[in-house]
PDB file of C-alpha atoms in Angstrom:
ATOM      1  CA  THR A   1      66.601 164.817 -41.139  1.00  0.00           C
ATOM      2  CA  LEU A   2      64.774 165.504 -37.799  1.00  0.00           C
ATOM      3  CA  THR A   3      68.436 164.863 -36.026  1.00  0.00           C
ATOM      4  CA  LEU A   4      70.046 167.029 -38.107  1.00  0.00           C
ATOM      5  CA  LEU A   5      67.959 169.878 -35.643  1.00  0.00           C
ATOM      6  CA  ALA A   6      69.818 168.272 -32.094  1.00  0.00           C
ATOM      7  CA  HIS A   7      72.835 169.210 -31.313  1.00  0.00           C
ATOM      8  CA  ASN A   8      72.641 165.711 -28.798  1.00  0.00           C
ATOM      9  CA  LYS A   9      73.145 162.452 -29.703  1.00  0.00           C
ATOM     10  CA  LEU A  10      70.170 159.760 -29.752  1.00  0.00           C
ATOM     11  CA  VAL A  11      68.530 156.724 -29.664  1.00  0.00           C
ATOM     12  CA  MET A  12      65.644 155.954 -32.234  1.00  0.00           C
ATOM     13  CA  SER A  13      64.620 152.521 -31.586  1.00  0.00           C
ATOM     14  CA  ASN A  14      62.526 150.405 -34.117  1.00  0.00           C
ATOM     15  CA  THR A  15      64.524 151.728 -36.969  1.00  0.00           C
ATOM     16  CA  PRO A  16      63.588 149.611 -40.116  1.00  0.00           C
ATOM     17  CA  GLU A  17      67.149 148.232 -41.878  1.00  0.00           C
ATOM     18  CA  VAL A  18      65.738 148.885 -45.261  1.00  0.00           C
ATOM     19  CA  ALA A  19      67.313 150.389 -48.122  1.00  0.00           C
ATOM     20  CA  ASP A  20      65.867 154.026 -47.597  1.00  0.00           C
ATOM     21  CA  ILE A  21      66.746 154.590 -44.317  1.00  0.00           C
ATOM     22  CA  LYS A  22      71.031 153.310 -45.156  1.00  0.00           C
ATOM     23  CA  THR A  23      70.690 155.239 -47.900  1.00  0.00           C
ATOM     24  CA  LEU A  24      69.069 158.754 -45.723  1.00  0.00           C
ATOM     25  CA  LEU A  25      71.999 157.669 -42.994  1.00  0.00           C
ATOM     26  CA  LYS A  26      74.762 157.083 -45.727  1.00  0.00           C
ATOM     27  CA  LEU A  27      73.671 161.774 -46.442  1.00  0.00           C
ATOM     28  CA  LEU A  28      73.744 162.290 -42.821  1.00  0.00           C
ATOM     29  CA  GLN A  29      77.185 160.714 -42.827  1.00  0.00           C
ATOM     30  CA  LYS A  30      78.762 162.718 -45.709  1.00  0.00           C
ATOM     31  CA  LEU A  31      77.313 165.713 -43.923  1.00  0.00           C
ATOM     32  CA  GLY A  32      79.127 164.967 -40.915  1.00  0.00           C
ATOM     33  CA  ALA A  33      77.307 162.761 -38.473  1.00  0.00           C
ATOM     34  CA  SER A  34      78.325 159.459 -37.244  1.00  0.00           C
ATOM     35  CA  TYR A  35      75.655 156.493 -36.146  1.00  0.00           C
ATOM     36  CA  THR A  36      75.723 152.817 -35.458  1.00  0.00           C
ATOM     37  CA  LEU A  37      72.904 150.921 -36.348  1.00  0.00           C
ATOM     38  CA  GLU A  38      71.849 146.993 -35.266  1.00  0.00           C
ATOM     39  CA  ASN A  39      69.108 145.613 -34.469  1.00  0.00           C
ATOM     40  CA  HIS A  40      66.598 147.928 -35.364  1.00  0.00           C
ATOM     41  CA  VAL A  41      68.366 150.273 -32.631  1.00  0.00           C
ATOM     42  CA  LEU A  42      70.027 153.769 -34.560  1.00  0.00           C
ATOM     43  CA  THR A  43      72.223 155.737 -32.162  1.00  0.00           C
ATOM     44  CA  ILE A  44      73.230 158.864 -34.100  1.00  0.00           C
ATOM     45  CA  ASP A  45      74.840 161.661 -33.538  1.00  0.00           C
ATOM     46  CA  THR A  46      74.301 164.611 -35.926  1.00  0.00           C
ATOM     47  CA  SER A  47      76.690 167.361 -33.478  1.00  0.00           C
ATOM     48  CA  THR A  48      79.573 167.584 -35.360  1.00  0.00           C
ATOM     49  CA  VAL A  49      78.089 168.173 -39.082  1.00  0.00           C
ATOM     50  CA  ASN A  50      80.044 170.463 -40.841  1.00  0.00           C
ATOM     51  CA  ASP A  51      78.838 170.070 -45.009  1.00  0.00           C
ATOM     52  CA  THR A  52      75.924 171.640 -46.064  1.00  0.00           C
ATOM     53  CA  MET A  53      76.204 170.168 -50.009  1.00  0.00           C
ATOM     54  CA  ALA A  54      73.448 166.447 -50.825  1.00  0.00           C
ATOM     55  CA  ASN A  55      74.910 165.534 -53.398  1.00  0.00           C
ATOM     56  CA  TYR A  56      73.215 164.207 -56.523  1.00  0.00           C
ATOM     57  CA  ASP A  57      75.287 160.220 -56.498  1.00  0.00           C
ATOM     58  CA  ILE A  58      73.005 159.883 -52.641  1.00  0.00           C
ATOM     59  CA  VAL A  59      69.479 162.553 -53.098  1.00  0.00           C
ATOM     60  CA  ARG A  60      68.916 160.764 -57.096  1.00  0.00           C
ATOM     61  CA  THR A  61      67.870 156.807 -55.194  1.00  0.00           C
ATOM     62  CA  MET A  62      65.714 159.004 -52.768  1.00  0.00           C
ATOM     63  CA  ARG A  63      63.073 161.057 -53.020  1.00  0.00           C
ATOM     64  CA  ALA A  64      62.949 162.067 -48.882  1.00  0.00           C
ATOM     65  CA  SER A  65      66.170 162.703 -49.355  1.00  0.00           C
ATOM     66  CA  ILE A  66      64.492 165.789 -49.508  1.00  0.00           C
ATOM     67  CA  LEU A  67      63.433 166.265 -45.987  1.00  0.00           C
ATOM     68  CA  VAL A  68      68.122 167.510 -45.261  1.00  0.00           C
ATOM     69  CA  LEU A  69      66.384 171.327 -46.727  1.00  0.00           C
ATOM     70  CA  GLY A  70      64.582 172.683 -43.816  1.00  0.00           C
ATOM     71  CA  PRO A  71      66.709 171.474 -41.631  1.00  0.00           C
ATOM     72  CA  LEU A  72      69.991 172.549 -42.968  1.00  0.00           C
ATOM     73  CA  LEU A  73      69.395 175.916 -43.621  1.00  0.00           C
ATOM     74  CA  ALA A  74      67.291 177.074 -40.418  1.00  0.00           C
ATOM     75  CA  ARG A  75      70.670 175.245 -38.731  1.00  0.00           C
ATOM     76  CA  PHE A  76      73.751 176.767 -40.862  1.00  0.00           C
ATOM     77  CA  GLY A  77      71.672 179.804 -42.672  1.00  0.00           C
ATOM     78  CA  HIS A  78      72.895 178.376 -45.995  1.00  0.00           C
ATOM     79  CA  CYS A  79      73.250 174.822 -48.164  1.00  0.00           C
ATOM     80  CA  GLU A  80      72.769 173.537 -51.699  1.00  0.00           C
ATOM     81  CA  VAL A  81      70.910 170.447 -52.416  1.00  0.00           C
ATOM     82  CA  SER A  82      69.626 167.820 -55.496  1.00  0.00           C
ATOM     83  CA  LEU A  83      66.800 167.823 -57.030  1.00  0.00           C
ATOM     84  CA  PRO A  84      65.311 164.579 -56.875  1.00  0.00           C
ATOM     85  CA  GLY A  85      65.634 163.558 -60.446  1.00  0.00           C
ATOM     86  CA  GLY A  86      68.873 165.893 -60.973  1.00  0.00           C
ATOM     87  CA  CYS A  87      67.305 169.175 -63.370  1.00  0.00           C
ATOM     88  CA  ALA A  88      63.815 168.207 -64.802  1.00  0.00           C
ATOM     89  CA  ILE A  89      62.222 170.754 -66.357  1.00  0.00           C
ATOM     90  CA  GLY A  90      57.698 171.400 -65.499  1.00  0.00           C
ATOM     91  CA  GLN A  91      56.558 172.207 -62.293  1.00  0.00           C
ATOM     92  CA  ARG A  92      58.852 170.222 -59.619  1.00  0.00           C
ATOM     93  CA  PRO A  93      57.307 167.955 -56.827  1.00  0.00           C
ATOM     94  CA  ILE A  94      59.331 170.030 -54.642  1.00  0.00           C
ATOM     95  CA  ASP A  95      58.346 173.516 -55.450  1.00  0.00           C
ATOM     96  CA  LEU A  96      55.476 173.661 -52.943  1.00  0.00           C
ATOM     97  CA  HIS A  97      59.100 173.346 -50.119  1.00  0.00           C
ATOM     98  CA  LEU A  98      60.715 175.971 -51.889  1.00  0.00           C
ATOM     99  CA  LYS A  99      58.436 178.180 -52.298  1.00  0.00           C
ATOM    100  CA  ALA A 100      57.220 178.121 -48.553  1.00  0.00           C
ATOM    101  CA  MET A 101      61.002 178.031 -48.004  1.00  0.00           C
ATOM    102  CA  GLU A 102      60.771 181.494 -50.000  1.00  0.00           C
ATOM    103  CA  GLN A 103      58.008 183.018 -47.526  1.00  0.00           C
ATOM    104  CA  MET A 104      60.155 181.847 -44.535  1.00  0.00           C
ATOM    105  CA  GLY A 105      63.011 184.899 -46.010  1.00  0.00           C
ATOM    106  CA  ALA A 106      65.505 182.543 -47.615  1.00  0.00           C
ATOM    107  CA  THR A 107      66.502 183.038 -51.742  1.00  0.00           C
ATOM    108  CA  ILE A 108      66.365 179.923 -53.974  1.00  0.00           C
ATOM    109  CA  THR A 109      68.067 179.741 -56.824  1.00  0.00           C
ATOM    110  CA  ILE A 110      68.499 176.324 -58.937  1.00  0.00           C
ATOM    111  CA  HIS A 111      71.500 175.765 -61.458  1.00  0.00           C
ATOM    112  CA  ALA A 112      73.090 172.726 -62.443  1.00  0.00           C
ATOM    113  CA  GLY A 113      70.177 171.039 -60.870  1.00  0.00           C
ATOM    114  CA  TYR A 114      71.467 171.701 -57.499  1.00  0.00           C
ATOM    115  CA  VAL A 115      68.791 173.757 -54.895  1.00  0.00           C
ATOM    116  CA  HIS A 116      71.023 176.889 -53.389  1.00  0.00           C
ATOM    117  CA  ALA A 117      69.118 178.436 -50.879  1.00  0.00           C
ATOM    118  CA  VAL A 118      70.771 181.480 -48.727  1.00  0.00           C
ATOM    119  CA  ALA A 119      68.566 182.483 -45.126  1.00  0.00           C
ATOM    120  CA  PRO A 120      71.619 184.479 -43.966  1.00  0.00           C
ATOM    121  CA  GLU A 121      70.326 186.510 -40.944  1.00  0.00           C
ATOM    122  CA  GLY A 122      67.832 182.877 -40.582  1.00  0.00           C
ATOM    123  CA  LEU A 123      64.415 182.460 -41.121  1.00  0.00           C
ATOM    124  CA  LYS A 124      61.763 183.688 -40.499  1.00  0.00           C
ATOM    125  CA  GLY A 125      58.395 183.278 -39.636  1.00  0.00           C
ATOM    126  CA  ALA A 126      55.777 182.650 -42.087  1.00  0.00           C
ATOM    127  CA  HIS A 127      52.204 181.645 -42.360  1.00  0.00           C
ATOM    128  CA  ILE A 128      52.081 179.094 -45.183  1.00  0.00           C
ATOM    129  CA  ILE A 129      49.128 177.344 -46.649  1.00  0.00           C
ATOM    130  CA  PHE A 130      50.260 174.478 -49.556  1.00  0.00           C
ATOM    131  CA  ASP A 131      47.804 174.971 -51.950  1.00  0.00           C
ATOM    132  CA  LYS A 132      47.511 170.864 -51.794  1.00  0.00           C
ATOM    133  CA  ILE A 133      48.700 168.570 -49.452  1.00  0.00           C
ATOM    134  CA  THR A 134      52.158 167.150 -49.140  1.00  0.00           C
ATOM    135  CA  VAL A 135      53.494 164.942 -46.476  1.00  0.00           C
ATOM    136  CA  THR A 136      57.105 165.521 -47.429  1.00  0.00           C
ATOM    137  CA  GLY A 137      56.646 169.240 -47.808  1.00  0.00           C
ATOM    138  CA  THR A 138      54.898 169.302 -44.821  1.00  0.00           C
ATOM    139  CA  ALA A 139      57.768 168.113 -42.968  1.00  0.00           C
ATOM    140  CA  ASN A 140      59.938 170.429 -44.322  1.00  0.00           C
ATOM    141  CA  ILE A 141      58.120 172.762 -43.204  1.00  0.00           C
ATOM    142  CA  VAL A 142      58.108 171.867 -39.272  1.00  0.00           C
ATOM    143  CA  MET A 143      61.691 170.950 -39.195  1.00  0.00           C
ATOM    144  CA  ALA A 144      62.279 174.669 -40.404  1.00  0.00           C
ATOM    145  CA  ALA A 145      59.960 176.394 -38.317  1.00  0.00           C
ATOM    146  CA  ALA A 146      61.270 175.024 -35.040  1.00  0.00           C
ATOM    147  CA  LEU A 147      64.767 176.415 -35.669  1.00  0.00           C
ATOM    148  CA  ALA A 148      62.571 179.645 -37.396  1.00  0.00           C
ATOM    149  CA  HIS A 149      62.709 183.458 -35.325  1.00  0.00           C
ATOM    150  CA  GLY A 150      59.054 183.653 -34.233  1.00  0.00           C
ATOM    151  CA  LYS A 151      55.825 182.063 -35.222  1.00  0.00           C
ATOM    152  CA  THR A 152      55.331 179.553 -38.038  1.00  0.00           C
ATOM    153  CA  ILE A 153      51.432 178.973 -39.052  1.00  0.00           C
ATOM    154  CA  ILE A 154      51.213 176.099 -41.748  1.00  0.00           C
ATOM    155  CA  THR A 155      47.535 175.831 -43.017  1.00  0.00           C
ATOM    156  CA  ASN A 156      46.461 172.770 -45.076  1.00  0.00           C
ATOM    157  CA  ALA A 157      49.267 170.630 -43.405  1.00  0.00           C
ATOM    158  CA  ALA A 158      48.900 167.145 -44.062  1.00  0.00           C
ATOM    159  CA  ARG A 159      47.771 164.275 -41.153  1.00  0.00           C
ATOM    160  CA  GLU A 160      49.250 160.921 -42.001  1.00  0.00           C
ATOM    161  CA  PRO A 161      50.848 159.062 -38.876  1.00  0.00           C
ATOM    162  CA  GLU A 162      54.451 159.990 -39.727  1.00  0.00           C
ATOM    163  CA  VAL A 163      53.893 163.891 -39.160  1.00  0.00           C
ATOM    164  CA  VAL A 164      52.196 163.857 -36.273  1.00  0.00           C
ATOM    165  CA  GLN A 165      55.416 161.343 -34.271  1.00  0.00           C
ATOM    166  CA  LEU A 166      57.633 164.647 -36.208  1.00  0.00           C
ATOM    167  CA  CYS A 167      54.793 167.257 -33.778  1.00  0.00           C
ATOM    168  CA  GLU A 168      55.320 164.941 -30.806  1.00  0.00           C
ATOM    169  CA  ILE A 169      59.037 164.533 -30.658  1.00  0.00           C
ATOM    170  CA  LEU A 170      59.332 168.427 -31.564  1.00  0.00           C
ATOM    171  CA  ARG A 171      57.859 168.923 -28.736  1.00  0.00           C
ATOM    172  CA  ASP A 172      58.438 166.257 -26.514  1.00  0.00           C
ATOM    173  CA  SER A 173      62.368 168.303 -26.959  1.00  0.00           C
ATOM    174  CA  GLY A 174      60.837 171.836 -26.517  1.00  0.00           C
ATOM    175  CA  ILE A 175      59.541 173.348 -28.798  1.00  0.00           C
ATOM    176  CA  ASP A 176      56.216 175.134 -29.068  1.00  0.00           C
ATOM    177  CA  ILE A 177      54.025 173.372 -30.837  1.00  0.00           C
ATOM    178  CA  GLN A 178      49.890 173.420 -31.684  1.00  0.00           C
ATOM    179  CA  GLY A 179      47.103 172.166 -33.302  1.00  0.00           C
ATOM    180  CA  ILE A 180      48.959 168.661 -34.270  1.00  0.00           C
ATOM    181  CA  GLY A 181      47.130 166.466 -35.689  1.00  0.00           C
ATOM    182  CA  THR A 182      45.429 168.694 -37.503  1.00  0.00           C
ATOM    183  CA  SER A 183      45.598 170.452 -40.902  1.00  0.00           C
ATOM    184  CA  GLU A 184      46.717 173.457 -38.882  1.00  0.00           C
ATOM    185  CA  LEU A 185      50.128 174.377 -37.178  1.00  0.00           C
ATOM    186  CA  VAL A 186      51.397 177.434 -35.368  1.00  0.00           C
ATOM    187  CA  ILE A 187      54.983 176.333 -34.543  1.00  0.00           C
ATOM    188  CA  ILE A 188      57.602 178.753 -31.947  1.00  0.00           C
ATOM    189  CA  GLY A 189      60.920 178.956 -33.266  1.00  0.00           C
ATOM    190  CA  THR A 190      63.930 178.977 -31.280  1.00  0.00           C
ATOM    191  CA  GLY A 191      65.956 181.406 -33.533  1.00  0.00           C
ATOM    192  CA  GLY A 192      68.963 179.548 -34.730  1.00  0.00           C
ATOM    193  CA  LYS A 193      69.326 177.136 -32.070  1.00  0.00           C
ATOM    194  CA  THR A 194      69.853 173.722 -32.044  1.00  0.00           C
ATOM    195  CA  ILE A 195      66.992 171.863 -29.425  1.00  0.00           C
ATOM    196  CA  ASP A 196      68.468 169.037 -27.231  1.00  0.00           C
ATOM    197  CA  MET A 197      66.127 166.209 -28.611  1.00  0.00           C
ATOM    198  CA  VAL A 198      64.475 163.011 -26.748  1.00  0.00           C
ATOM    199  CA  ASP A 199      65.139 159.692 -27.412  1.00  0.00           C
ATOM    200  CA  PHE A 200      61.672 157.839 -29.903  1.00  0.00           C
ATOM    201  CA  GLU A 201      60.390 154.511 -30.966  1.00  0.00           C
ATOM    202  CA  VAL A 202      59.846 154.816 -35.090  1.00  0.00           C
ATOM    203  CA  ILE A 203      56.052 154.287 -35.389  1.00  0.00           C
ATOM    204  CA  GLU A 204      55.010 151.578 -38.240  1.00  0.00           C
ATOM    205  CA  THR A 205      53.360 153.174 -40.669  1.00  0.00           C
ATOM    206  CA  ASN A 206      51.661 151.073 -44.008  1.00  0.00           C
ATOM    207  CA  LYS A 207      52.280 153.294 -45.947  1.00  0.00           C
ATOM    208  CA  LYS A 208      55.143 151.585 -48.886  1.00  0.00           C
ATOM    209  CA  GLU A 209      56.760 152.568 -52.108  1.00  0.00           C
ATOM    210  CA  LEU A 210      58.694 151.817 -54.868  1.00  0.00           C
ATOM    211  CA  SER A 211      59.303 153.619 -58.116  1.00  0.00           C
ATOM    212  CA  CYS A 212      58.871 151.940 -62.044  1.00  0.00           C
ATOM    213  CA  ASP A 213      60.146 153.540 -65.104  1.00  0.00           C
ATOM    214  CA  GLY A 214      59.016 150.260 -67.637  1.00  0.00           C
ATOM    215  CA  GLY A 215      62.574 148.400 -67.471  1.00  0.00           C
ATOM    216  CA  LYS A 216      65.203 150.004 -69.670  1.00  0.00           C
ATOM    217  CA  GLY A 217      63.864 150.780 -73.582  1.00  0.00           C
ATOM    218  CA  SER A 218      60.537 150.957 -72.425  1.00  0.00           C
ATOM    219  CA  LEU A 219      59.745 154.896 -74.508  1.00  0.00           C
ATOM    220  CA  GLY A 220      57.340 157.050 -73.199  1.00  0.00           C
ATOM    221  CA  HIS A 221      56.748 155.858 -69.507  1.00  0.00           C
ATOM    222  CA  PRO A 222      57.784 158.490 -66.736  1.00  0.00           C
ATOM    223  CA  LYS A 223      59.340 157.221 -63.877  1.00  0.00           C
ATOM    224  CA  VAL A 224      56.571 157.171 -61.557  1.00  0.00           C
ATOM    225  CA  TYR A 225      56.808 156.605 -57.949  1.00  0.00           C
ATOM    226  CA  LEU A 226      53.125 153.646 -56.742  1.00  0.00           C
ATOM    227  CA  THR A 227      51.736 153.843 -52.966  1.00  0.00           C
ATOM    228  CA  PHE A 228      50.560 150.032 -51.877  1.00  0.00           C
ATOM    229  CA  PRO A 229      46.887 151.323 -50.503  1.00  0.00           C
ATOM    230  CA  ALA A 230      47.139 150.630 -46.394  1.00  0.00           C
ATOM    231  CA  ASP A 231      44.778 147.635 -47.037  1.00  0.00           C
ATOM    232  CA  SER A 232      46.379 145.878 -50.161  1.00  0.00           C
ATOM    233  CA  LYS A 233      49.437 143.730 -50.575  1.00  0.00           C
ATOM    234  CA  GLU A 234      50.123 144.401 -53.632  1.00  0.00           C
ATOM    235  CA  ILE A 235      49.849 147.362 -56.969  1.00  0.00           C
ATOM    236  CA  VAL A 236      49.301 147.716 -60.814  1.00  0.00           C
ATOM    237  CA  CYS A 237      51.715 150.594 -62.421  1.00  0.00           C
ATOM    238  CA  PRO A 238      49.607 152.345 -64.594  1.00  0.00           C
ATOM    239  CA  TYR A 239      51.751 153.151 -67.755  1.00  0.00           C
ATOM    240  CA  CYS A 240      52.929 149.364 -68.013  1.00  0.00           C
ATOM    241  CA  SER A 241      50.623 147.644 -66.454  1.00  0.00           C
ATOM    242  CA  ARG A 242      53.460 145.495 -64.187  1.00  0.00           C
ATOM    243  CA  LYS A 243      51.989 144.372 -60.119  1.00  0.00           C
ATOM    244  CA  TYR A 244      53.601 144.742 -57.677  1.00  0.00           C
ATOM    245  CA  VAL A 245      54.063 143.196 -54.223  1.00  0.00           C
ATOM    246  CA  PHE A 246      55.157 142.808 -50.921  1.00  0.00           C
TER     247      PHE A 246
END
């Protein structure tokens, strides 16, 4: 989703050819992007993106699809993104994302399972303090801040390798960003102007995720996302005791 901030075609080497990546590329293609993926080399052009609605049929299959929210809103001033899992009741995992976007001047409403976000004059820099560390929340706000007007400070930012690389790519592409690798990031936005992004190699991480809902007919088992420990190749679901191995 980082590529949505660019006005040029770029090349990403070492791109994993896994289901989540293919789902995300399908979403970007639906929004108007074009790409090729061969031998783990992704060539993508999002300069032709002209649609700002990320529909449920795609987003529901991948939680990280919500990461189009920040770039689309910052670039176009409006977007509609389906909530992962549809219109869930109660506190949503993306509430931290939405609260931060509102602090940056967006008007956000939720209707029929979609986040409707509008910022007709662009996003404004703000001091975002996350109540808890969120990797996707940090990434979403970093990307939004890159095209925002003025300075954004993110306190209690995630420091995972993928967040660090995201910041490094933006820095190497001309964005003024300080504090990379720390819990406080300071970003000076471009005022709505897309950037000339550098080519890069995707880093490898030990993080593997999957979802478990106990299978069909399993009552009282919420859908949970399990993360494999970095030093382990198996994990057991705390609800149904299923063992997963990779």
